[in-house]
Coordinates of C-alpha atoms in Angstrom, one line a residue:
Y1140 CA 89.8 113.4 126.4
D1141 CA 92.8 111.3 128.8
S1142 CA 90.4 111.4 131.5
D1143 CA 88.5 108.8 133.4
E1144 CA 85.4 110.7 134.3
G1145 CA 86.1 111.4 129.3
R1146 CA 86.1 107.7 129.1
A1147 CA 83.4 106.8 131.3
Y1148 CA 81.3 108.9 129.6
A1149 CA 82.1 107.8 125.9
A1150 CA 81.6 104.1 127.1
A1151 CA 77.6 104.6 128.5
I1152 CA 77.2 106.4 125.1
T1153 CA 78.6 103.5 122.9
A1154 CA 76.7 101.1 124.9
L1155 CA 73.4 103.2 124.3
M1156 CA 74.4 103.0 120.7
T1157 CA 75.0 99.5 120.7
G1158 CA 71.9 98.8 122.7
R1159 CA 69.5 100.3 120.7
A1160 CA 71.1 99.0 117.9
Y1161 CA 70.6 95.3 118.7
R1162 CA 66.9 95.6 120.3
K1163 CA 65.6 97.5 117.1
S1164 CA 67.8 93.7 115.1
A1165 CA 65.7 91.8 117.5
E1166 CA 62.5 93.8 116.4
V1167 CA 63.2 93.3 113.3
A1168 CA 63.9 89.7 113.4
K1169 CA 60.7 89.4 114.9
R1170 CA 58.7 90.4 111.8
M1171 CA 61.2 89.1 109.1
G1172 CA 63.2 86.1 111.4
P1173 CA 67.2 86.0 112.3
F1174 CA 70.3 86.6 110.0
E1175 CA 71.0 83.3 108.2
G1176 CA 73.4 81.3 110.1
Y1177 CA 71.7 82.6 113.1
Q1178 CA 70.0 78.8 114.7
P1179 CA 73.0 77.0 114.6
N1180 CA 75.1 79.7 117.0
A1181 CA 72.2 81.2 118.7
A1182 CA 73.7 79.9 122.3
A1183 CA 76.8 81.8 121.0
M1184 CA 75.2 85.2 120.2
I1185 CA 72.8 85.1 123.5
G1186 CA 76.1 85.2 124.9
V1187 CA 77.8 87.8 123.2
I1188 CA 74.6 90.0 123.7
A1189 CA 74.9 88.8 127.8
K1190 CA 78.2 89.9 127.7
H1191 CA 77.6 93.1 126.4
R1192 CA 75.4 93.9 129.1
A1193 CA 77.2 92.9 132.0
A1194 CA 79.9 94.8 131.0
V1195 CA 77.8 98.1 131.1
G1196 CA 78.2 97.3 134.9
N1197 CA 81.8 97.7 135.0
I1198 CA 82.2 100.6 133.7
E1199 CA 84.6 102.8 135.8
N1200 CA 83.8 106.5 137.5
T1201 CA 80.0 107.0 136.4
S1202 CA 79.9 109.8 138.8
S1203 CA 80.1 111.9 135.6
V1204 CA 77.6 110.0 133.8
P1205 CA 74.3 111.8 134.1
E1206 CA 72.0 108.7 135.8
D1207 CA 69.6 109.0 132.9
L1208 CA 72.3 108.2 130.2
L1209 CA 73.7 105.2 132.4
S1210 CA 69.5 103.5 133.1
A1211 CA 69.1 104.1 129.2
C1212 CA 72.1 102.1 128.9
R1213 CA 70.9 99.4 131.0
Q1214 CA 67.2 99.3 129.5
S1215 CA 68.2 99.0 125.7
W1216 CA 70.8 95.9 126.7
D1217 CA 67.9 94.8 128.7
D1218 CA 65.7 94.5 126.2
A1219 CA 68.0 93.7 123.2
L1220 CA 68.6 90.2 125.4
D1221 CA 64.9 89.5 126.4
L1222 CA 63.8 90.0 122.8
G1223 CA 66.8 88.0 121.2
E1224 CA 66.0 85.1 123.2
V1225 CA 62.8 84.9 122.1
S1226 CA 63.4 86.3 118.4
G1227 CA 66.9 85.7 118.0
Y1228 CA 68.6 88.9 116.4
R1229 CA 68.4 90.0 112.3
N1230 CA 72.3 91.5 112.5
A1231 CA 75.5 89.0 112.9
Q1232 CA 76.7 92.5 114.0
A1233 CA 75.1 96.5 114.6
T1234 CA 77.5 99.0 115.1
V1235 CA 81.6 99.5 113.9
L1236 CA 83.5 102.5 114.6
A1237 CA 84.4 104.2 111.2
P1238 CA 87.7 106.6 111.4
T1239 CA 87.1 110.6 111.0
G1240 CA 88.8 110.8 107.3
T1241 CA 86.8 113.3 104.7
I1242 CA 83.5 112.3 106.1
S1243 CA 83.8 114.1 109.1
F1244 CA 83.8 117.8 106.4
M1245 CA 80.5 116.2 104.7
M1246 CA 78.5 115.3 108.7
D1247 CA 79.5 119.1 109.7
C1248 CA 81.6 117.8 112.5
D1249 CA 85.0 117.7 113.6
T1250 CA 85.6 113.8 114.3
T1251 CA 83.6 110.7 114.2
G1252 CA 83.9 107.9 116.2
V1253 CA 86.5 107.8 119.4
E1254 CA 89.5 110.2 117.2
P1255 CA 90.5 112.9 119.1
D1256 CA 90.5 116.4 117.3
F1257 CA 94.2 116.2 115.3
S1258 CA 95.0 120.1 116.2
L1259 CA 93.0 122.5 116.8
V1260 CA 94.4 124.0 113.5
K1261 CA 95.0 121.9 111.1
S1262 CA 96.3 122.7 107.1
K1263 CA 95.2 119.2 104.8
K1264 CA 97.1 119.1 101.5
L1265 CA 94.3 118.9 98.4
V1266 CA 94.4 116.4 95.5
G1267 CA 95.3 119.4 93.1
G1268 CA 97.6 121.0 95.0
G1269 CA 97.4 123.4 97.7
E1270 CA 96.1 123.4 101.1
L1271 CA 93.1 123.7 102.8
T1272 CA 93.1 125.2 106.4
I1273 CA 90.5 123.7 108.9
V1274 CA 89.7 125.1 112.4
N1275 CA 88.2 123.5 114.8
R1276 CA 84.6 124.4 115.1
S1277 CA 84.1 122.9 118.4
V1278 CA 86.1 125.3 119.8
P1279 CA 83.4 128.3 120.4
M1280 CA 81.2 125.6 121.4
A1281 CA 83.2 124.3 124.5
L1282 CA 84.5 127.6 125.4
E1283 CA 80.2 129.2 125.8
K1284 CA 79.9 125.3 128.2
L1285 CA 82.7 126.8 129.8
G1286 CA 80.5 129.8 131.4
Y1287 CA 83.4 132.4 129.0
A1288 CA 81.8 135.3 128.0
P1289 CA 80.8 136.2 124.3
T1290 CA 83.7 138.7 123.7
E1291 CA 86.6 135.8 126.1
R1292 CA 85.7 133.7 123.2
E1293 CA 86.3 135.9 120.6
E1294 CA 90.0 136.7 122.1
I1295 CA 90.4 133.0 122.6
V1296 CA 89.4 132.0 119.6
A1297 CA 91.2 134.5 117.6
F1298 CA 95.0 133.2 119.5
I1299 CA 94.0 130.1 118.5
D1300 CA 93.9 130.8 115.6
E1301 CA 96.9 132.6 115.3
R1302 CA 99.0 130.3 117.1
N1303 CA 97.6 127.0 117.1
T1304 CA 97.8 126.3 121.0
V1305 CA 95.7 126.9 123.8
V1306 CA 98.5 127.9 126.2
G1307 CA 99.1 131.3 126.7
A1308 CA 95.2 132.2 125.8
P1309 CA 94.0 135.2 127.6
Y1310 CA 91.1 134.7 129.7
L1311 CA 91.3 131.0 129.3
K1312 CA 91.5 129.0 132.7
T1313 CA 94.5 126.8 133.4
E1314 CA 92.8 124.4 134.3
H1315 CA 90.8 123.9 131.4
Y1316 CA 93.4 123.5 128.8
P1317 CA 93.2 119.7 129.1
V1318 CA 89.7 120.2 127.5
F1319 CA 91.7 121.5 124.2
D1320 CA 94.2 118.8 123.9
C1321 CA 94.5 116.8 120.3
A1322 CA 96.5 114.3 118.7
V1323 CA 99.3 116.5 117.9
G1324 CA 100.9 119.5 118.8
E1325 CA 102.5 121.1 122.4
R1326 CA 99.6 119.7 124.0
A1327 CA 99.2 116.6 122.3
I1328 CA 97.2 112.8 123.9
H1329 CA 100.2 110.9 125.1
Y1330 CA 99.6 107.6 123.1
S1331 CA 98.2 105.8 125.9
G1332 CA 95.6 107.7 126.7
H1333 CA 94.4 106.7 123.0
V1334 CA 94.5 103.3 123.8
K1335 CA 92.4 103.5 127.2
M1336 CA 89.8 105.9 125.0
M1337 CA 89.8 102.1 122.4
G1338 CA 89.7 100.0 125.3
A1339 CA 86.4 102.2 127.5
V1340 CA 84.4 102.2 124.0
Q1341 CA 85.3 97.9 122.9
P1342 CA 83.6 96.1 124.9
F1343 CA 80.1 98.2 123.9
I1344 CA 81.5 97.7 119.8
S1345 CA 80.3 94.6 118.0
G1346 CA 83.4 95.4 115.8
A1347 CA 86.1 96.5 115.8
I1348 CA 87.6 100.0 116.3
S1349 CA 88.9 102.1 113.3
K1350 CA 91.0 104.2 114.9
T1351 CA 94.5 105.5 114.2
V1352 CA 96.6 106.5 117.5
N1353 CA 99.3 109.4 116.4
L1354 CA 103.2 108.5 118.1
P1355 CA 105.6 111.0 117.9
E1356 CA 108.8 111.7 115.8
T1357 CA 110.5 110.7 119.1
A1358 CA 108.6 107.0 119.1
T1359 CA 110.8 104.2 120.0
V1360 CA 110.0 100.6 119.3
E1361 CA 109.6 99.6 122.4
E1362 CA 107.3 102.3 123.1
V1363 CA 105.2 100.8 119.5
R1364 CA 105.6 97.2 121.2
E1365 CA 103.6 98.7 124.8
L1366 CA 101.2 99.9 122.5
F1367 CA 100.4 96.6 121.1
V1368 CA 100.6 95.0 124.3
D1369 CA 98.2 97.0 125.6
S1370 CA 96.0 97.3 123.4
W1371 CA 96.3 93.2 123.8
K1372 CA 95.5 94.2 127.5
L1373 CA 92.3 95.9 127.0
G1374 CA 90.7 93.7 124.5
V1375 CA 91.3 96.2 122.0
K1376 CA 90.0 93.9 118.2
A1377 CA 92.1 96.2 116.2
I1378 CA 94.7 99.2 116.1
A1379 CA 96.9 101.3 113.8
I1380 CA 99.3 103.3 114.5
Y1381 CA 101.1 106.7 112.7
R1382 CA 104.2 108.1 113.5
D1383 CA 104.7 112.5 112.9
N1384 CA 106.5 113.0 109.7
C1385 CA 107.3 109.2 108.8
K1386 CA 106.3 109.3 105.3
V1387 CA 107.3 111.9 102.8
A1388 CA 104.2 113.6 102.2
Q1389 CA 101.0 113.2 104.8
P1390 CA 97.5 114.4 104.1
L1391 CA 97.4 116.3 107.6
S1392 CA 99.4 118.3 109.8
G1393 CA 99.1 120.1 112.2
K1394 CA 101.2 123.4 110.0
S1395 CA 100.8 124.9 106.9
E1396 CA 103.7 124.9 105.2
K1397 CA 103.9 128.1 104.5
T1398 CA 105.3 129.1 107.1
E1399 CA 108.8 130.2 106.6
V1400 CA 111.2 129.7 109.8
A1401 CA 115.1 131.4 109.7
S1402 CA 116.7 128.1 110.3
P1403 CA 120.7 128.7 111.5
P1404 CA 123.2 129.3 108.8
V1405 CA 124.9 125.8 107.5
P1406 CA 128.5 125.7 108.5
L1407 CA 130.2 125.8 104.5
T1408 CA 132.5 121.6 104.3
Q1409 CA 135.7 121.5 103.5
R1410 CA 136.5 119.4 100.4
R1411 CA 137.9 115.7 100.7
R1412 CA 140.4 115.7 97.9
L1413 CA 141.5 111.8 96.9
P1414 CA 144.5 111.1 97.4
E1415 CA 147.4 110.4 94.1
D1416 CA 147.7 106.6 94.3
R1417 CA 143.7 105.6 94.9
V1418 CA 142.3 102.7 94.2
E1419 CA 139.3 102.5 91.5
V1420 CA 136.7 100.1 90.3
G1421 CA 135.3 99.6 87.0
R1422 CA 133.0 98.5 84.4
K1423 CA 132.2 97.8 80.8
F1424 CA 128.4 98.2 80.2
Q1425 CA 125.9 98.2 77.5
V1426 CA 122.9 100.1 76.8
G1427 CA 120.9 99.4 73.5
E1428 CA 124.0 99.7 71.0
Y1429 CA 126.3 102.0 73.1
E1430 CA 129.0 100.5 74.8
G1431 CA 131.0 102.4 77.3
Y1432 CA 132.6 102.3 81.1
I1433 CA 132.7 103.6 84.1
H1434 CA 135.7 104.2 86.7
V1435 CA 135.4 105.4 90.3
G1436 CA 137.9 106.3 92.5
L1437 CA 137.4 104.9 96.0
Y1438 CA 138.7 106.6 99.1
E1439 CA 140.7 104.3 102.2
D1440 CA 137.3 103.9 103.6
G1441 CA 135.7 102.2 100.3
T1442 CA 133.3 105.0 99.4
P1443 CA 133.6 106.9 95.9
G1444 CA 135.4 109.8 95.8
D1445 CA 135.0 110.7 92.2
I1446 CA 133.7 108.4 89.2
F1447 CA 134.3 108.8 85.2
C1448 CA 132.8 107.7 82.1
D1449 CA 133.3 107.0 78.5
V1450 CA 130.8 106.4 76.1
A1451 CA 131.8 107.3 72.9
K1452 CA 133.9 109.7 71.3
V1453 CA 136.3 112.1 72.3
G1454 CA 134.4 115.8 71.3
T1455 CA 130.7 114.4 71.1
T1456 CA 128.1 115.8 72.9
L1457 CA 126.8 113.4 74.7
Q1458 CA 130.5 112.0 75.6
G1459 CA 130.5 116.6 76.4
L1460 CA 126.9 116.0 78.6
V1461 CA 127.9 112.6 80.3
N1462 CA 131.6 114.3 81.7
S1463 CA 130.1 117.3 82.6
L1464 CA 127.6 115.5 85.1
M1465 CA 129.8 113.0 86.2
I1466 CA 132.6 116.1 86.9
S1467 CA 129.9 117.6 89.0
V1468 CA 129.0 114.4 90.9
S1469 CA 132.4 113.8 92.1
V1470 CA 132.5 117.1 93.3
G1471 CA 129.3 117.2 95.2
L1472 CA 130.9 113.9 96.2
Q1473 CA 134.0 115.6 97.7
Y1474 CA 131.9 117.7 99.4
G1475 CA 130.4 115.4 101.4
V1476 CA 126.9 115.2 99.1
P1477 CA 125.3 111.4 99.5
L1478 CA 125.9 108.8 96.9
E1479 CA 121.8 108.1 98.2
V1480 CA 120.9 111.8 96.6
Y1481 CA 122.6 111.5 93.3
V1482 CA 121.0 107.9 92.7
S1483 CA 117.9 108.9 93.7
K1484 CA 117.7 112.6 91.1
F1485 CA 119.0 110.1 88.3
A1486 CA 118.0 106.5 88.4
H1487 CA 115.0 106.1 86.2
M1488 CA 115.2 109.5 83.9
R1489 CA 113.7 107.7 80.4
F1490 CA 115.6 109.1 77.5
E1491 CA 117.9 108.2 74.3
P1492 CA 119.8 106.2 73.9
A1493 CA 118.3 103.5 75.9
G1494 CA 117.4 99.4 76.4
L1495 CA 119.3 96.4 76.8
T1496 CA 122.3 96.2 78.9
N1497 CA 124.8 93.6 79.5
D1498 CA 124.2 93.5 83.3
A1499 CA 122.3 90.3 84.6
D1500 CA 121.0 92.4 87.5
I1501 CA 120.2 95.3 85.6
R1502 CA 118.4 93.9 82.8
T1503 CA 117.2 97.4 80.8
A1504 CA 118.4 100.8 81.4
K1505 CA 115.5 103.7 80.8
S1506 CA 119.3 106.0 79.6
I1507 CA 123.0 106.0 79.9
V1508 CA 122.5 108.1 83.1
D1509 CA 119.8 105.7 84.7
Y1510 CA 122.2 102.6 84.1
I1511 CA 125.2 104.3 86.1
F1512 CA 123.0 105.4 88.8
R1513 CA 121.4 102.4 89.9
W1514 CA 124.7 100.3 89.0
M1515 CA 126.2 102.9 91.7
G1516 CA 123.6 102.5 94.3
K1517 CA 123.8 98.4 93.7
K1518 CA 127.8 98.6 94.5
F1519 CA 127.8 101.3 97.1
L1520 CA 124.3 101.7 98.8
T1521 CA 123.2 99.3 101.8
A1522 CA 120.1 96.8 100.7
D1523 CA 118.0 98.8 102.6
Q1524 CA 118.6 101.8 100.8
Q1525 CA 118.4 100.6 97.5
E1526 CA 114.8 99.5 98.4
E1527 CA 114.2 102.6 98.9
L1528 CA 115.4 103.9 95.4
G1529 CA 114.4 101.0 93.4
I1530 CA 117.8 100.0 92.8
M1531 CA 116.5 96.0 92.0
S1532 CA 120.0 94.2 93.5
P1533 CA 119.9 89.9 94.0
E1534 CA 119.4 90.9 97.5
V1535 CA 116.5 93.3 97.2
R1536 CA 114.5 91.2 94.3
A1537 CA 115.3 88.7 96.9
R1538 CA 113.3 90.6 99.3
L1539 CA 110.6 91.5 97.1
A1540 CA 109.8 88.3 95.7
K1541 CA 109.2 87.0 99.9
S1542 CA 106.9 90.0 100.5
Y1543 CA 105.0 89.3 96.8
A1544 CA 104.6 85.7 98.0
V1545 CA 103.2 86.3 101.5
L1546 CA 100.8 89.4 100.0
E1547 CA 99.9 86.7 97.7
N1548 CA 98.8 83.8 99.6
G1549 CA 96.5 86.3 102.0
G1550 CA 99.0 87.5 103.6
I1551 CA 100.3 84.6 106.3
V1552 CA 103.5 83.3 105.6
G1553 CA 103.2 79.1 105.0
E1554 CA 99.4 79.3 103.7
P1555 CA 98.5 76.2 100.5
A1556 CA 99.2 78.3 97.5
A1557 CA 96.3 79.4 95.4
D1558 CA 94.1 76.7 93.2
P1559 CA 96.2 76.2 89.7
V1560 CA 94.6 78.9 87.4
P1561 CA 92.8 77.6 84.5
A1562 CA 94.1 76.7 80.8
G1563 CA 94.3 79.9 79.0
Q1564 CA 94.7 82.5 81.5
T1565 CA 97.3 83.8 83.2
A1566 CA 97.7 84.4 86.7
L1567 CA 99.3 87.7 86.1
F1568 CA 95.9 89.1 84.7
N1569 CA 94.3 90.8 88.4
H1570 CA 97.3 92.3 88.8
W1571 CA 97.9 94.2 85.4
E1572 CA 94.0 94.9 84.9
D1573 CA 94.1 98.1 86.9
A1574 CA 97.6 98.5 86.8
V1575 CA 98.1 102.2 87.1
E1576 CA 101.8 104.4 85.7
C1577 CA 104.5 104.5 87.7
A1578 CA 105.3 108.4 89.1
R1579 CA 109.1 107.8 89.4
C1580 CA 110.3 105.6 86.1
G1581 CA 106.9 104.9 84.5
G1582 CA 106.5 102.1 84.4
R1583 CA 103.7 99.8 84.7
M1584 CA 102.8 99.2 88.4
V1585 CA 100.5 96.0 90.4
R1586 CA 98.5 95.6 92.3
T1587 CA 99.8 94.1 95.9
G1588 CA 96.9 94.4 98.2
S1589 CA 94.9 97.6 99.0
C1590 CA 98.5 99.2 97.5
Y1591 CA 100.0 99.1 94.1
T1592 CA 103.9 98.0 93.5
C1593 CA 106.8 99.2 90.3
R1594 CA 108.4 95.7 90.0
D1595 CA 110.8 97.8 87.9
C1596 CA 112.3 100.3 90.1
G1597 CA 110.1 98.8 93.6
T1598 CA 108.2 101.7 94.3
N1599 CA 105.6 101.7 97.0
T1600 CA 102.3 104.2 97.0
G1601 CA 102.0 103.1 100.2
C1602 CA 98.9 102.4 102.5
S1603 CA 97.2 104.4 105.6

């Protein structure tokens, strides 16, 4: 994949595909007329086709490409240009490259477009739960093409199925390893290889290439910047990147989660007790008809070390349960459990009593526990942590308001506002008409672009 010869072959195939498509488009235009708007743009359209044809002569390292394929490429673009100058074109664009996705299963192939295979053995998460193991079906064909005997191919394939790598496979020659390189794994293709392949075929694609460039988990901001700059230099029209493990759950992985690997024992943490004389912060709150008091003891560095809460008379079930929870959380904090872990677990829990609060930043609470931990998050976590956990502090609300404004203006800051909504209608209608329930807090999510966002807790479904 990441070789000059591979890129030349891919460029030739793509050139032939698009050249034939435009030739047929010109033939259709001869009978049915060109596309609407062609005449005012005829000179520009002919110029684009001429550039496509000229790009065939710029394909490098053509020694690996069969001469009959190159000849067919040149002829297809000559025909497309000659016919188009006379009849025009029925299609303004003829080709794009789609990503692999799920359509590859229905097409009975491992990849589509110019994507390398994700991994020799993949585990795909299923919507209903469980995993589907997918083994690359092109490996036996490649081994046969490389001249390996049937018995050798069987042993090599069995080795790959078991270990998900070709390194160390019996009979397989070292010089053949690059043939089986994939997007991730022990012999992962460098991200520059993805970009170079896109740059090789882009001159022969009408539109853009929908392809994910896979980056390792260790990729830096500077490497991402270089990737975008290199793509621009190569004339790539669009690019998407994905850094491994950047999301809590990803649809494809190169290994099964069922594999259990022994991990070294975790060292025990000593308890860090609060000093006898400590600084405390408190808060009187109200949730529905219930009033309560939160008391948080602080270490010298200002981080919380214990928490107590009075919400009802001593001896009541509610007071006993809340006190038990607060003692457990306090001990955990003193043993080093991060506060954000507790906030992520207890914030947005829904049970009675619930209702309006007296907190200007937390207008409603789904339970007393929900209020306590959202208030703790607002008080002691950073703005980034608050946004990730759905804590709507004033700073986080300002961030989200800005992002909503960008999305609702078509994604460009500074664009004029949309046309005013006619009388009797509401601008929120389009946001709520297909709203789904938030998995975190149970609230209603609104559409933001192609995703959904909960305006109660800030959860976003994410896009890929």
